[in-house]
Short mmCIF file of C-alpha atoms in Angstrom, two decimals:
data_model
loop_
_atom_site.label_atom_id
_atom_site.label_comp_id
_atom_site.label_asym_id
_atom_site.label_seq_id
_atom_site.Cartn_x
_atom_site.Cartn_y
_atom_site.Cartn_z
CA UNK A 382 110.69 119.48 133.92
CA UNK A 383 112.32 116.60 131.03
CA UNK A 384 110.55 114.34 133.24
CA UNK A 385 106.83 115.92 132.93
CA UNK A 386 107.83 117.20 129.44
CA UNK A 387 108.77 113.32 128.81
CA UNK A 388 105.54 111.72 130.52
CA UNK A 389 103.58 114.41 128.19
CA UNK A 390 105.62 113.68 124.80
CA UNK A 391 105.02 109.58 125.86
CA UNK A 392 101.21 110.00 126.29
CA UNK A 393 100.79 112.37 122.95
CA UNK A 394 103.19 109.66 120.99
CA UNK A 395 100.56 106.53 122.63
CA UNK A 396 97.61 108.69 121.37
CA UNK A 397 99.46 109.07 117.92
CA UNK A 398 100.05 105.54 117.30
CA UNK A 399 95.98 104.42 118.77
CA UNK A 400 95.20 106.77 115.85
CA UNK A 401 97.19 105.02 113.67
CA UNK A 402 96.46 101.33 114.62
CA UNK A 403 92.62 102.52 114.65
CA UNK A 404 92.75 103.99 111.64
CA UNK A 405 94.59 100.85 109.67
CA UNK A 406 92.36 98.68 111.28
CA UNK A 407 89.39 100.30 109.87
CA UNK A 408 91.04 100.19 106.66
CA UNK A 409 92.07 96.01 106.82
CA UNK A 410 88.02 95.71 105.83
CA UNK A 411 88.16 97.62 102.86
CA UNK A 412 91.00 96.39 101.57
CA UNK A 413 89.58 92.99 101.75
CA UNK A 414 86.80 94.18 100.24
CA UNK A 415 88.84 95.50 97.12
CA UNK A 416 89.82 91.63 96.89
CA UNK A 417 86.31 90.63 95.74
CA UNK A 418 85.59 93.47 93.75
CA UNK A 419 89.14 92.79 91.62
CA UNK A 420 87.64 88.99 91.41
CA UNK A 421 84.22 90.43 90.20
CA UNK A 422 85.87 92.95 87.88
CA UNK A 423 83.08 95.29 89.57
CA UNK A 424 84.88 98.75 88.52
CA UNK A 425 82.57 100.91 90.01
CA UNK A 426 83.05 99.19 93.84
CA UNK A 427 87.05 99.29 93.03
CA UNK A 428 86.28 103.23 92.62
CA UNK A 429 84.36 103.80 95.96
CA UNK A 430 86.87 101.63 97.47
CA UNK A 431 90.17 103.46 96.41
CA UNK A 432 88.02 106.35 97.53
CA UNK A 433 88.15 105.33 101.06
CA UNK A 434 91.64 104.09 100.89
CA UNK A 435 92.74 107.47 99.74
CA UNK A 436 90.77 108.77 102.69
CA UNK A 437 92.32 106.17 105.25
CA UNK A 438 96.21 107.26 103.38
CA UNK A 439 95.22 111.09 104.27
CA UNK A 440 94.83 110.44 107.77
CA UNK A 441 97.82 108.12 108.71
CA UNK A 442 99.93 110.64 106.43
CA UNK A 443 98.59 112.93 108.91
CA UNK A 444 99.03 111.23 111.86
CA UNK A 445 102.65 109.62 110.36
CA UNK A 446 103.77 113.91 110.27
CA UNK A 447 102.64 114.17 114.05
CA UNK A 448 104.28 110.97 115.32
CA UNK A 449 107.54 112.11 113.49
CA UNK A 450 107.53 115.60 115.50
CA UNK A 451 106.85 113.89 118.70
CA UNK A 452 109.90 111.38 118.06
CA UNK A 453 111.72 114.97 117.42
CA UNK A 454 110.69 116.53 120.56
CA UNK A 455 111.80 113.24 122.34
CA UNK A 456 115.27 113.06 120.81
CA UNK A 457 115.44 116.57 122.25
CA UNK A 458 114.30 116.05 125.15
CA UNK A 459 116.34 112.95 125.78
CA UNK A 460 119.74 113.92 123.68
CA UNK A 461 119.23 111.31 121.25
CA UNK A 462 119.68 110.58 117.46
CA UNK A 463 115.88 110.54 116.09
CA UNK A 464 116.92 107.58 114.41
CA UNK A 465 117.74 105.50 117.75
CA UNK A 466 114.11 106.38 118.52
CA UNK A 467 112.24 103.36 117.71
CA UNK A 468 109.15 101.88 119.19
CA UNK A 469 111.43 98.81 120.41
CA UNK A 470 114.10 101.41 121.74
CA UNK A 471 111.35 103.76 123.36
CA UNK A 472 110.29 100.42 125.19
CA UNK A 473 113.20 99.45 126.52
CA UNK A 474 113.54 103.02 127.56
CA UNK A 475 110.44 103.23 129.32
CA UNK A 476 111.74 100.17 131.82
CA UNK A 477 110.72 102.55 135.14
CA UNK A 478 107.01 103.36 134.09
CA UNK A 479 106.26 100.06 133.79
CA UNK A 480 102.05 101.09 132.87
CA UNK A 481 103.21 103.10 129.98
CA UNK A 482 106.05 100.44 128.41
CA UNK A 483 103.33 97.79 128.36
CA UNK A 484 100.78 99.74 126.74
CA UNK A 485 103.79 101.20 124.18
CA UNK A 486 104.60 97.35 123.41
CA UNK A 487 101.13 96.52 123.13
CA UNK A 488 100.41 99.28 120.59
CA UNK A 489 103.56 98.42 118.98
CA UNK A 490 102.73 94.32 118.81
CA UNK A 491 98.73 95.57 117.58
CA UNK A 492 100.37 97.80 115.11
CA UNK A 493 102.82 95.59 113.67
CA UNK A 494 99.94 92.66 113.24
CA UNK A 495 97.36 94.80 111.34
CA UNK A 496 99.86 96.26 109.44
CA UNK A 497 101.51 92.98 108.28
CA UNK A 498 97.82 91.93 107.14
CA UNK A 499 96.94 94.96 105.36
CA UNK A 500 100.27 94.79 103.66
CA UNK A 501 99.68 90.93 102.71
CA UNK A 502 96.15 91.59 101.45
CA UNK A 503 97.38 94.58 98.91
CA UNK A 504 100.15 92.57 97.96
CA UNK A 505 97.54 90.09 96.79
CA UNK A 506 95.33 92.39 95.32
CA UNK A 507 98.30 94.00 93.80
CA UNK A 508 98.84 90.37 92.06
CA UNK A 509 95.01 90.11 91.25
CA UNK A 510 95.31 93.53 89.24
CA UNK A 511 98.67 92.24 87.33
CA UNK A 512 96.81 89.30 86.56
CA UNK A 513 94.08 90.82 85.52
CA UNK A 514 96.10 93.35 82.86
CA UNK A 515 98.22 90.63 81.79
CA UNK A 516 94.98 89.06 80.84
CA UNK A 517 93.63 91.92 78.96
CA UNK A 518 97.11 92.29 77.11
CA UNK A 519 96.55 88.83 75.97
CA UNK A 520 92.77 89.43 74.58
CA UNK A 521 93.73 92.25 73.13
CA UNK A 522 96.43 90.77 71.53
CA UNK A 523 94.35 87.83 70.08
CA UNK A 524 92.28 90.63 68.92
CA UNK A 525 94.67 91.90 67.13
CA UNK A 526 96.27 89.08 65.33
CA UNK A 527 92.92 87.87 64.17
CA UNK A 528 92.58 91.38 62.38
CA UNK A 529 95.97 91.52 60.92
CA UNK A 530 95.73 87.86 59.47
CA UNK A 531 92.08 86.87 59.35
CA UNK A 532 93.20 83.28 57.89
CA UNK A 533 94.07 82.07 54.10
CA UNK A 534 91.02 83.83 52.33
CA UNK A 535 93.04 84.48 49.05
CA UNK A 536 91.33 86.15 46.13
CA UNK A 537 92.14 85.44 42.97
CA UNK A 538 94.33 88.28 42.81
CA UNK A 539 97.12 86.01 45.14
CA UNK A 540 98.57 89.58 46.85
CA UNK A 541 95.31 91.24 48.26
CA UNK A 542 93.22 90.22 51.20
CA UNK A 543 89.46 89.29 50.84
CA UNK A 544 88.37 90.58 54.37
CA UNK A 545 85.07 91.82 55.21
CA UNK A 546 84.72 95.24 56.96
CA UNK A 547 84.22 93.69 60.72
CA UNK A 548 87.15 91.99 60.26
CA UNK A 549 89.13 95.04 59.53
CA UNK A 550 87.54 96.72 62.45
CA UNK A 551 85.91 99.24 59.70
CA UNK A 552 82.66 100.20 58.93
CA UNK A 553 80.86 99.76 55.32
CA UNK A 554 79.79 103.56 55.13
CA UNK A 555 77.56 102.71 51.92
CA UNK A 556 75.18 100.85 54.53
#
């Protein structure tokens, strides 16, 4: 029975993972789409996009919970820690069904690639963003400082400012 039980906790972990690389390869688009919307400063597109993102995070939570019970089932199955259950462990485990190790390392070689490039690409978007704020926090600043000292327009009266009401960032409500 561990063996069947085994063969059936294997097959339900490979479709587990196929979900997972599927669903992070669907994803690798969109986050390279986020890229050129960030460059565009096209708010509404960064919207839809996160939209989809937070979709695509739903799922592979989802799918993350199920691969984590069959790795449980397996350590039970097999009398081992969870944590000595890696994909690279589970491979080297699998050395007498030769069909399934190769598809578990090819999975795990897949999955490893697409999620090194989605990581890479959010990690630059993720610099894009800081860039972006960074910038803002300097306009704004310059904003700012052009309010608070609008230059060396002196009235006679050598303490008060002669500043118009745009520069104070008031309105003249006798207009």
């Amino acid at each position: 029975m561990e063996n069947g039980t085994m063969a059936s906790l294997m097959e339900e972990l490979i479709t587990t993972l196929r979900g997972e690389q599927e669903t992070y390869q669907a994803l690798l688009p969109v986050v390279e789409s986020k890229t050129q919307a960030i460059i565009a400063n096209d708010l509404t597109k960064i919207q839809q996009i996160t939209e989809l993102e937070q979709e695509a995070i739903g799922k592979v939570m989802m799918l993350e919970r199920k691969r984590a019970e069959v790795i449980k089932n397996m350590g039970i199955v097999l009398n081992k820690k969870v944590s000595d259950l890696t994909l690279p462990n589970l491979i080297k485990l699998l050395e007498q069904q030769p069909a399934q190790q190769q598809e578990l390392k090819e999975i795990h070689t897949e999955l490893t690639k697409i999620l090194n490039r989605v990581n890479s690409v959010n990690g630059h978007n993720k610099n894009l963003i800081e860039q972006s704020l960074e910038m803002i926090s300097y306009n704004m600043n310059i904003i700012q400082s052009t309010r608070i000292v609008p230059g060396n327009n002196y009235t006679r009266n050598a303490g008060q400012w002669d500043m118009t009401a745009s520069q104070t960032g008031m309105f003249d409500a006798k207009q």
